[in-house]
Amino acid sequence: MTSSEIVELRRALGQLRHCVGSLRTRYGDVAAVQRLANDVERMDIDATELIDLDSTPRQREAPRVEREVVVVPDTPYDPKLWHDADDEGLGGYRHT
């Protein structure tokens, strides 16, 4: 971000803040005006983060960690594994 872009961004945020202040004077502290004020504050915070990010050297990415791959076979399970087990999702039907 160039310095002129930063100046323009700050100017635009200042104008927005002024407009929200005028709306607050006219309509009071209604929910819509509060939301607009929060939005302007959030944009100001985000702009500051971008400016700080742009002015600091980038950090290197953390090294990737190898993860163990677990292969789950798609072959049928041994039917003995399910012997005497209830099929709870099937209304109590029981394989025998």
XYZ file of C-alpha atoms in Angstrom:
96
model
C 0.000 0.000 0.000
C 1.471 3.356 -0.980
C 1.577 6.313 1.385
C -0.982 8.180 -0.762
C -3.344 5.188 -0.515
C -2.920 5.174 3.261
C -3.659 8.907 3.439
C -6.744 8.481 1.239
C -7.987 5.553 3.313
C -7.562 7.501 6.557
C -9.329 10.516 5.018
C -12.262 8.378 3.856
C -12.574 6.762 7.290
C -12.515 10.222 8.895
C -15.342 11.356 6.601
C -17.354 8.251 7.449
C -16.814 8.851 11.156
C -17.991 12.474 10.719
C -21.110 11.361 8.789
C -21.993 8.791 11.444
C -21.602 11.520 14.068
C -24.068 13.695 12.123
C -26.506 10.776 11.918
C -26.181 10.234 15.670
C -27.008 13.931 16.246
C -30.065 13.684 13.992
C -31.453 10.247 14.960
C -29.934 9.616 18.354
C -28.295 6.393 19.424
C -30.657 4.056 17.522
C -29.570 0.554 16.540
C -28.876 1.453 12.886
C -26.555 4.302 13.886
C -24.789 2.074 16.427
C -24.211 -0.555 13.733
C -22.782 2.061 11.372
C -20.480 3.356 14.116
C -19.327 -0.214 14.822
C -18.716 -0.791 11.112
C -16.575 2.354 10.833
C -14.624 1.305 13.936
C -14.099 -2.192 12.475
C -12.898 -0.726 9.166
C -10.464 1.503 11.054
C -9.086 -1.513 12.940
C -8.799 -3.527 9.708
C -7.063 -0.636 7.930
C -4.572 -0.319 10.781
C -3.835 -4.044 10.584
C -3.273 -3.818 6.828
C -0.984 -0.823 7.202
C 0.970 -2.599 9.948
C 1.124 -5.780 7.858
C 2.389 -3.833 4.877
C 5.114 -2.118 6.914
C 6.470 -5.210 8.696
C 8.557 -7.904 7.051
C 6.615 -11.042 6.272
C 7.179 -14.019 8.488
C 8.117 -17.302 6.947
C 5.576 -20.080 6.938
C 5.891 -22.736 9.603
C 7.339 -25.978 8.270
C 4.809 -28.576 7.257
C 4.388 -31.525 9.562
C 4.092 -34.944 8.013
C 0.929 -36.684 9.099
C 0.351 -40.395 9.237
C -2.117 -41.628 6.651
C -4.471 -44.294 7.944
C -5.943 -46.475 5.212
C -9.438 -47.760 5.935
C -10.187 -50.795 3.783
C -13.423 -50.848 1.839
C -13.755 -54.629 2.115
C -16.709 -55.960 4.140
C -16.192 -56.543 7.844
C -16.253 -60.049 9.252
C -19.946 -60.771 10.130
C -18.827 -62.318 13.445
C -17.862 -58.817 14.534
C -21.575 -57.882 14.637
C -22.828 -61.069 16.287
C -25.201 -60.265 19.187
C -25.156 -56.539 18.383
C -28.402 -54.553 18.244
C -29.169 -52.514 15.135
C -30.386 -49.485 17.079
C -31.244 -47.421 14.040
C -33.495 -50.093 12.528
C -36.245 -50.367 15.114
C -34.642 -53.083 17.163
C -34.244 -55.517 14.265
C -31.618 -58.062 15.140
C -29.410 -60.064 12.801
C -29.174 -63.705 13.794
